[in-house]
C-alpha cells in the first residue's frame, strides 16, 4: 500500500496536540497541511498566542525563535532550522562594531534608536531591546517607523538596507548605508541603514519592471519592501506577503500582475487557469528562497516522530538573558501593531 505521509503527519499532530504553522514561502504541500499559514508577524502572534503547548514551525530560524521568545513556556520545534540569509548578515558583534563606527563618526548610541527587522537572530534583537529599540516586520514597518521617528533621534535600521531606505524615502527622510556611504552622508542621514539585504528580493530589477510594462502596458506591479528602492519606486503596490496576497486576490483574474517576491507564494496566488495565465514573477529566473525550500514533509514527519518517541531534536532554546531583552523589543512591536 502507498504511504500517505500527510495522514501520518496529521495523526502525529493530533497525538501530540501540536500546532503546525508555515510561512507563505514554504512548499505548497506544507502550506496546505499547516493549521495556519501567514506572514512573519501573523506567525509570531499565532504561534505564541495559541492554546497549544507544542508549536511545529515551518519557516526559517528567526521565525521559530520569535515564537519561543514571546512564549518561553511553549515547546517550539522546527523540522529544519534553516537560516534566512539576510538574518545571517548581522550578529551581535557586527551590531557592536556598527555602533563603534557610528561613535567614531560623532554619533553616540544615545543619539540613536535601533529598529531591527524581524529577520534577525535573537542576539541581535536582544542588543536592540537593551538599547530601548524595537523590532518590525514588513507589515507593520510603517507604524513602527512613524512611532520611532517621533522620538527625534536618528534611526539605526538593520539588517535590511532596502527596507530601511524604502521606509526613509516614503517619509521624505534622508538615509545612508553604513560602511558604503560617506561619513558626511551618514552624519546628515535621519535613517542609517546596516548593509544587509535579501538575496532573493535582490533578483528583481527596474529592467524587469520595464520588460513587463512594455510587453503588457496595463500590467500591475506588486513588490515586497525587501526589493531594491529603484524597483519599489516603480511598483503599483508594495506590501508584506499577506498584503500582497490580499492585493492580488482583490484584482479581477483577467488583470495581469507581476509580483516581486518568492516563487512559491506567487505560484499559489491565483490557482485557476485564467488566474495563473495572468500572474507572473517579476524576474526572468525563478526567485526561490533556498532556505525556506529546505523543509520537506519527511522532515516534519521525522521531527514529530522523534518528539513522540522522547528523542526530540531541533527544539528552539534561547538563553534567558538574550530572551529577556529580545522580548522587550518584540513586545514593543506588538504593542504598536
Ligand atoms: P513577511 O513578513 O512579509 O512574511 O516577509 C518575511 C520574509 O522573509 C520576506 O522575505
Ligand atoms: Fe530571508 Fe530573503 Fe528568504 Fe525572506 S526570502 S527568508 S529575507 S532569504
CSV table of C-alpha atoms and ligand atoms in Angstrom, one decimal:
chain,number,residue,atom,x,y,z
A,1,UNK,CA,0.0,0.0,0.0
A,2,UNK,CA,1.2,3.5,-0.9
A,3,UNK,CA,2.4,5.5,2.1
A,4,UNK,CA,0.3,8.6,2.9
A,5,UNK,CA,2.7,10.9,4.7
A,6,UNK,CA,0.2,13.7,5.1
A,7,UNK,CA,-2.1,11.4,7.1
A,8,UNK,CA,0.8,10.2,9.2
A,9,UNK,CA,1.8,13.8,10.0
A,10,UNK,CA,-1.9,14.6,10.8
A,11,UNK,CA,-2.0,11.6,13.1
A,12,UNK,CA,1.2,12.6,14.9
A,13,UNK,CA,0.0,16.2,15.3
A,14,UNK,CA,-3.2,15.0,16.8
A,15,UNK,CA,-1.5,12.6,19.2
A,16,UNK,CA,0.9,15.3,20.3
A,17,UNK,CA,-1.8,18.1,20.4
A,18,UNK,CA,0.6,20.2,18.3
A,19,UNK,CA,0.0,23.3,16.1
A,20,UNK,CA,1.7,23.2,12.7
A,21,UNK,CA,2.4,26.7,11.2
A,22,UNK,CA,4.0,27.6,8.0
A,23,UNK,CA,5.3,30.7,6.3
A,24,UNK,CA,3.8,31.5,2.9
A,25,UNK,CA,7.2,30.8,1.2
A,26,UNK,CA,7.1,27.1,2.2
A,27,UNK,CA,6.4,24.4,-0.4
A,28,UNK,CA,2.8,24.0,-1.4
A,29,UNK,CA,2.3,20.6,0.3
A,30,UNK,CA,3.5,22.1,3.6
A,31,UNK,CA,1.3,25.2,3.4
A,32,UNK,CA,-1.7,23.0,2.6
A,33,UNK,CA,-1.1,20.7,5.5
A,34,UNK,CA,-0.4,23.5,8.1
A,35,UNK,CA,-3.1,24.5,10.5
A,36,UNK,CA,-2.2,28.1,9.8
A,37,UNK,CA,0.0,29.8,7.2
A,38,UNK,CA,0.9,33.5,7.3
A,39,UNK,CA,3.4,36.3,7.1
A,40,UNK,CA,6.1,36.7,9.8
A,41,UNK,CA,4.0,38.9,12.1
A,42,UNK,CA,0.9,36.7,11.9
A,43,UNK,CA,3.0,33.6,12.6
A,44,UNK,CA,4.7,35.2,15.6
A,45,UNK,CA,1.3,36.1,17.0
A,46,UNK,CA,-0.5,32.9,16.1
A,47,UNK,CA,2.3,30.7,17.4
A,48,UNK,CA,2.9,32.5,20.7
A,49,UNK,CA,-0.8,33.1,21.4
A,50,UNK,CA,-2.0,29.5,20.6
A,51,UNK,CA,-3.6,27.4,23.3
A,52,UNK,CA,-1.3,24.5,22.1
A,53,UNK,CA,1.9,23.9,24.0
A,54,UNK,CA,3.8,22.4,21.1
A,55,UNK,CA,4.4,24.5,18.1
A,56,UNK,CA,5.9,22.9,14.9
A,57,UNK,CA,7.3,25.8,12.9
A,58,UNK,CA,8.0,25.5,9.2
A,59,UNK,CA,10.0,28.6,8.2
A,60,UNK,CA,13.4,30.0,8.9
A,61,UNK,CA,15.2,30.1,12.2
A,62,UNK,CA,14.4,33.6,13.3
A,63,UNK,CA,10.6,32.9,12.9
A,64,UNK,CA,10.7,29.9,15.3
A,65,UNK,CA,12.9,31.9,17.7
A,66,UNK,CA,10.4,34.8,17.7
A,67,UNK,CA,7.6,32.4,19.0
A,68,UNK,CA,9.9,31.0,21.6
A,69,UNK,CA,10.9,34.5,22.8
A,70,UNK,CA,7.3,35.6,23.0
A,71,UNK,CA,6.1,32.4,24.7
A,72,UNK,CA,9.0,30.9,26.5
A,73,UNK,CA,6.8,28.3,28.2
A,74,UNK,CA,6.0,26.7,24.9
A,75,UNK,CA,7.9,24.0,23.2
A,76,UNK,CA,8.9,25.2,19.7
A,77,UNK,CA,10.4,22.7,17.2
A,78,UNK,CA,11.4,23.2,13.6
A,79,UNK,CA,11.5,20.4,11.1
A,80,UNK,CA,14.5,22.2,9.6
A,81,UNK,CA,16.4,25.0,11.3
A,82,UNK,CA,17.2,26.9,8.1
A,83,UNK,CA,18.7,30.3,8.4
A,84,UNK,CA,17.5,33.3,6.4
A,85,UNK,CA,20.5,34.6,4.5
A,86,UNK,CA,19.7,38.2,5.5
A,87,UNK,CA,19.5,37.3,9.2
A,88,UNK,CA,22.9,35.7,8.8
A,89,UNK,CA,24.4,39.0,7.6
A,90,UNK,CA,24.3,40.6,11.1
A,91,UNK,CA,25.4,39.3,14.5
A,92,UNK,CA,25.7,40.9,17.9
A,93,UNK,CA,29.4,41.5,17.2
A,94,UNK,CA,28.6,43.3,13.9
A,95,UNK,CA,26.0,45.3,15.8
A,96,UNK,CA,28.6,46.4,18.3
A,97,UNK,CA,31.1,47.2,15.5
A,98,UNK,CA,28.5,49.3,13.8
A,99,UNK,CA,27.8,51.3,16.9
A,100,UNK,CA,31.6,51.8,17.4
A,101,UNK,CA,31.9,53.1,13.8
A,102,UNK,CA,29.0,55.5,14.3
A,103,UNK,CA,30.6,56.7,17.6
A,104,UNK,CA,33.8,57.4,15.7
A,105,UNK,CA,31.8,59.5,13.2
A,106,UNK,CA,30.4,61.5,16.2
A,107,UNK,CA,27.1,59.7,16.5
A,108,UNK,CA,26.9,58.1,20.0
A,109,UNK,CA,24.4,55.4,20.8
A,110,UNK,CA,22.4,58.0,22.9
A,111,UNK,CA,21.5,59.7,19.6
A,112,UNK,CA,20.1,56.5,18.0
A,113,UNK,CA,17.1,54.3,18.2
A,114,UNK,CA,17.7,51.0,16.7
A,115,UNK,CA,15.0,49.1,14.8
A,116,UNK,CA,15.7,45.6,13.7
A,117,UNK,CA,13.7,43.9,11.1
A,118,UNK,CA,12.3,40.6,12.5
A,119,UNK,CA,14.6,38.8,10.0
A,120,UNK,CA,17.5,38.9,12.5
A,121,UNK,CA,18.6,36.4,15.2
A,122,UNK,CA,17.7,36.6,18.9
A,123,UNK,CA,21.1,38.0,20.0
A,124,UNK,CA,20.6,41.0,17.6
A,125,UNK,CA,17.1,41.6,18.9
A,126,UNK,CA,18.4,41.5,22.4
A,127,UNK,CA,21.0,44.2,21.6
A,128,UNK,CA,18.3,46.3,20.1
A,129,UNK,CA,15.9,45.7,23.1
A,130,UNK,CA,18.7,46.6,25.5
A,131,UNK,CA,19.0,50.0,23.8
A,132,UNK,CA,15.3,50.7,24.0
A,133,UNK,CA,14.8,49.8,20.3
A,134,UNK,CA,12.1,47.8,18.6
A,135,UNK,CA,11.5,45.0,16.1
A,136,UNK,CA,9.4,45.5,12.9
A,137,UNK,CA,8.1,43.2,10.2
A,138,UNK,CA,7.3,44.2,6.6
A,139,UNK,CA,3.6,44.5,7.5
A,140,UNK,CA,4.0,46.9,10.4
A,141,UNK,CA,7.2,48.7,9.5
A,142,UNK,CA,5.5,52.0,8.7
A,143,UNK,CA,3.7,52.2,12.1
A,144,UNK,CA,6.9,51.3,13.9
A,145,UNK,CA,8.9,53.8,11.9
A,146,UNK,CA,6.4,56.6,12.4
A,147,UNK,CA,6.4,56.0,16.2
A,148,UNK,CA,10.2,55.8,16.4
A,149,UNK,CA,10.8,58.9,14.3
A,150,UNK,CA,8.8,61.0,16.7
A,151,UNK,CA,11.5,60.4,19.3
A,152,UNK,CA,13.7,62.9,17.5
A,153,UNK,CA,16.6,60.5,17.3
A,154,UNK,CA,18.3,59.1,14.3
A,155,UNK,CA,17.1,55.6,13.4
A,156,UNK,CA,19.6,52.8,13.0
A,157,UNK,CA,17.8,50.3,10.8
A,158,UNK,CA,19.1,46.8,10.4
A,159,UNK,CA,19.8,44.4,8.8
A,160,UNK,CA,17.8,45.2,5.5
A,161,UNK,CA,19.2,48.3,3.8
A,162,UNK,CA,16.4,48.1,1.2
A,163,UNK,CA,13.5,48.1,3.7
A,164,UNK,CA,15.3,50.9,5.6
A,165,UNK,CA,15.8,53.0,2.5
A,166,UNK,CA,12.3,52.3,1.2
A,167,UNK,CA,10.8,53.5,4.5
A,168,UNK,CA,13.0,56.6,4.7
A,169,UNK,CA,12.0,57.5,1.1
A,170,UNK,CA,8.3,57.1,1.8
A,171,UNK,CA,8.6,59.7,4.6
A,172,UNK,CA,10.9,62.0,2.7
A,173,UNK,CA,13.7,61.3,5.1
A,174,UNK,CA,17.5,61.2,4.3
A,175,UNK,CA,19.1,57.8,4.5
A,176,UNK,CA,22.6,56.4,4.2
A,177,UNK,CA,24.2,53.0,4.3
A,178,UNK,CA,26.8,52.4,6.9
A,179,UNK,CA,30.1,51.3,5.5
A,180,UNK,CA,29.1,52.2,2.0
A,181,UNK,CA,28.1,55.8,2.0
A,182,UNK,CA,30.5,58.7,3.1
A,183,UNK,CA,30.8,59.8,6.7
A,184,UNK,CA,29.2,63.1,5.6
A,185,UNK,CA,26.2,61.3,4.2
A,186,UNK,CA,25.8,59.2,7.4
A,187,UNK,CA,26.1,62.3,9.6
A,188,UNK,CA,23.3,64.0,7.6
A,189,UNK,CA,21.0,61.0,7.5
A,190,UNK,CA,17.9,60.6,9.5
A,191,UNK,CA,17.9,56.9,8.9
A,192,UNK,CA,21.2,55.0,9.0
A,193,UNK,CA,20.9,51.5,7.4
A,194,UNK,CA,23.0,48.5,8.0
A,195,UNK,CA,24.4,47.0,4.8
A,196,UNK,CA,22.3,43.8,4.7
A,197,UNK,CA,19.8,42.6,2.1
A,198,UNK,CA,17.7,39.6,0.9
A,199,UNK,CA,19.4,37.7,-1.9
A,200,UNK,CA,16.1,36.6,-3.3
A,201,UNK,CA,14.5,40.1,-3.5
A,202,UNK,CA,17.7,41.5,-5.0
A,203,UNK,CA,16.8,39.5,-8.1
A,204,UNK,CA,14.1,42.0,-9.1
A,205,UNK,CA,15.4,44.9,-11.2
A,206,UNK,CA,13.9,48.0,-12.8
A,207,UNK,CA,14.7,46.3,-16.2
A,208,UNK,CA,12.2,43.5,-15.2
A,209,UNK,CA,9.6,46.2,-14.5
A,210,UNK,CA,10.3,47.8,-17.9
A,211,UNK,CA,10.1,44.4,-19.6
A,212,UNK,CA,6.7,43.6,-18.2
A,213,UNK,CA,5.3,47.1,-18.8
A,214,UNK,CA,6.5,47.1,-22.4
A,215,UNK,CA,5.0,43.6,-23.0
A,216,UNK,CA,1.7,44.2,-21.2
A,217,UNK,CA,1.0,48.0,-21.0
A,218,UNK,CA,-1.8,47.6,-18.4
A,219,UNK,CA,0.1,45.2,-16.1
A,220,UNK,CA,0.3,46.0,-12.4
A,221,UNK,CA,3.5,45.5,-10.4
A,222,UNK,CA,3.4,44.4,-6.8
A,223,UNK,CA,6.6,44.2,-4.8
A,224,UNK,CA,7.7,43.2,-1.3
A,225,UNK,CA,9.5,46.1,0.5
A,226,UNK,CA,12.7,44.0,0.7
A,227,UNK,CA,13.1,44.8,-3.1
A,228,UNK,CA,15.5,47.4,-4.2
A,229,UNK,CA,14.3,51.1,-3.8
A,230,UNK,CA,14.5,51.6,-7.6
A,231,UNK,CA,12.1,48.7,-8.0
A,232,UNK,CA,9.8,49.8,-5.2
A,233,UNK,CA,9.6,53.2,-6.7
A,234,UNK,CA,8.2,51.8,-9.9
A,235,UNK,CA,5.7,49.4,-8.3
A,236,UNK,CA,1.9,50.0,-8.1
A,237,UNK,CA,1.7,48.2,-4.8
A,238,UNK,CA,4.2,47.5,-2.0
A,239,UNK,CA,3.4,45.2,0.9
A,240,UNK,CA,4.2,42.3,3.1
A,241,UNK,CA,3.5,38.7,1.9
A,242,UNK,CA,0.0,38.8,3.4
A,243,UNK,CA,-0.7,42.3,2.0
A,244,UNK,CA,0.5,41.1,-1.5
A,245,UNK,CA,-1.9,38.1,-1.3
A,246,UNK,CA,-4.8,40.3,-0.4
A,247,UNK,CA,-4.0,42.9,-3.1
A,248,UNK,CA,-3.7,40.3,-5.9
A,249,UNK,CA,-6.8,38.3,-4.8
A,250,UNK,CA,-8.9,41.5,-4.9
A,251,UNK,CA,-8.0,42.1,-8.6
A,252,UNK,CA,-10.1,40.6,-11.4
A,253,UNK,CA,-8.4,37.4,-12.6
A,254,UNK,CA,-8.1,38.9,-16.1
A,255,UNK,CA,-5.9,41.7,-14.7
A,256,UNK,CA,-2.2,40.9,-15.4
A,257,UNK,CA,0.1,41.3,-12.4
A,258,UNK,CA,3.8,40.7,-11.9
A,259,UNK,CA,4.9,40.1,-8.3
A,260,UNK,CA,8.3,40.7,-6.8
A,261,UNK,CA,8.5,38.1,-4.1
A,262,UNK,CA,9.3,34.5,-3.5
A,263,UNK,CA,8.2,31.9,-6.1
A,264,UNK,CA,6.1,29.5,-4.0
A,265,UNK,CA,3.9,32.3,-2.9
A,266,UNK,CA,3.4,33.8,-6.4
A,267,UNK,CA,2.8,30.4,-7.9
A,268,UNK,CA,-0.1,29.8,-5.5
A,269,UNK,CA,-1.7,33.2,-5.7
A,270,UNK,CA,-4.3,32.5,-8.4
A,271,UNK,CA,-4.9,28.8,-8.8
A,272,UNK,CA,-7.4,28.9,-11.8
A,273,UNK,CA,-6.0,28.6,-15.4
A,274,UNK,CA,-7.0,32.2,-16.1
A,275,UNK,CA,-5.5,33.5,-12.9
A,276,UNK,CA,-2.3,31.6,-13.5
A,277,UNK,CA,-2.0,32.9,-17.0
A,278,UNK,CA,-2.2,36.5,-15.8
A,279,UNK,CA,0.2,36.2,-12.8
A,280,UNK,CA,4.0,36.5,-13.3
A,281,UNK,CA,7.1,36.5,-11.1
A,282,UNK,CA,8.9,39.8,-11.6
A,283,UNK,CA,12.1,38.2,-12.9
A,284,UNK,CA,13.4,36.0,-15.7
A,285,UNK,CA,14.7,33.5,-13.2
A,286,UNK,CA,12.7,31.6,-10.6
A,287,UNK,CA,13.0,33.6,-7.3
A,288,UNK,CA,13.2,30.7,-4.8
A,289,UNK,CA,14.3,31.2,-1.2
A,290,UNK,CA,16.7,28.3,-0.8
A,291,UNK,CA,16.4,28.1,3.0
A,292,UNK,CA,12.6,28.3,3.0
A,293,UNK,CA,12.6,25.5,0.5
A,294,UNK,CA,14.7,23.2,2.6
A,295,UNK,CA,11.8,21.9,4.7
A,296,UNK,CA,10.1,18.8,3.4
A,297,UNK,CA,7.1,16.7,4.6
A,298,UNK,CA,9.6,14.0,5.5
A,299,UNK,CA,11.4,16.5,7.9
A,300,UNK,CA,8.0,17.2,9.5
A,301,UNK,CA,7.3,13.6,10.0
A,302,UNK,CA,10.7,12.8,11.4
A,303,UNK,CA,10.8,15.6,13.9
A,304,UNK,CA,7.3,14.7,15.1
A,305,UNK,CA,8.1,11.0,15.4
A,306,UNK,CA,11.3,11.7,17.3
A,307,UNK,CA,9.4,14.0,19.7
A,308,UNK,CA,6.8,11.4,20.3
A,309,UNK,CA,9.5,8.8,21.0
A,310,UNK,CA,11.1,11.1,23.5
A,311,UNK,CA,14.1,11.8,21.3
A,312,UNK,CA,13.4,15.4,20.4
A,313,UNK,CA,15.7,17.5,18.3
A,314,UNK,CA,15.6,20.9,16.6
A,315,UNK,CA,14.0,22.4,19.7
A,316,UNK,CA,14.4,26.2,19.9
A,317,UNK,CA,16.1,27.3,23.0
A,318,UNK,CA,17.3,30.8,23.8
A,319,UNK,CA,19.4,31.7,26.8
A,320,UNK,CA,17.4,33.7,29.4
A,321,UNK,CA,19.4,36.9,29.3
A,322,UNK,CA,19.1,37.1,25.5
A,323,UNK,CA,15.4,36.2,25.6
A,324,UNK,CA,14.5,38.8,28.1
A,325,UNK,CA,15.9,41.7,26.1
A,326,UNK,CA,14.8,40.3,22.7
A,327,UNK,CA,11.3,40.1,24.2
A,328,UNK,CA,11.3,43.7,25.2
A,329,UNK,CA,12.0,44.7,21.5
A,330,UNK,CA,9.3,42.3,20.2
A,331,UNK,CA,6.7,43.3,22.8
A,332,UNK,CA,7.2,47.0,21.9
A,333,UNK,CA,6.4,46.0,18.3
A,334,UNK,CA,3.3,44.1,19.3
A,335,UNK,CA,2.0,46.9,21.4
A,336,UNK,CA,2.2,49.2,18.3
A,337,UNK,CA,0.8,46.7,15.7
B,1,LIG,P1,6.8,38.8,5.5
B,1,LIG,O1,6.9,39.3,6.9
B,1,LIG,O2,6.2,39.7,4.5
B,1,LIG,O3,6.2,37.4,5.6
B,1,LIG,O4,8.3,38.6,5.0
B,1,LIG,C1,9.2,37.7,5.5
B,1,LIG,C2,10.3,37.5,4.6
B,1,LIG,O5,11.3,36.8,5.0
B,1,LIG,C3,10.2,38.0,3.3
B,1,LIG,O6,11.3,37.7,2.6
B,2,LIG,FE1,15.3,35.6,4.3
B,2,LIG,FE2,15.0,36.6,1.8
B,2,LIG,FE3,14.4,34.0,2.3
B,2,LIG,FE4,12.9,36.1,3.2
B,2,LIG,S1,13.2,35.5,1.1
B,2,LIG,S2,13.5,34.3,4.4
B,2,LIG,S3,14.5,37.6,3.7
B,2,LIG,S4,16.4,34.9,2.5
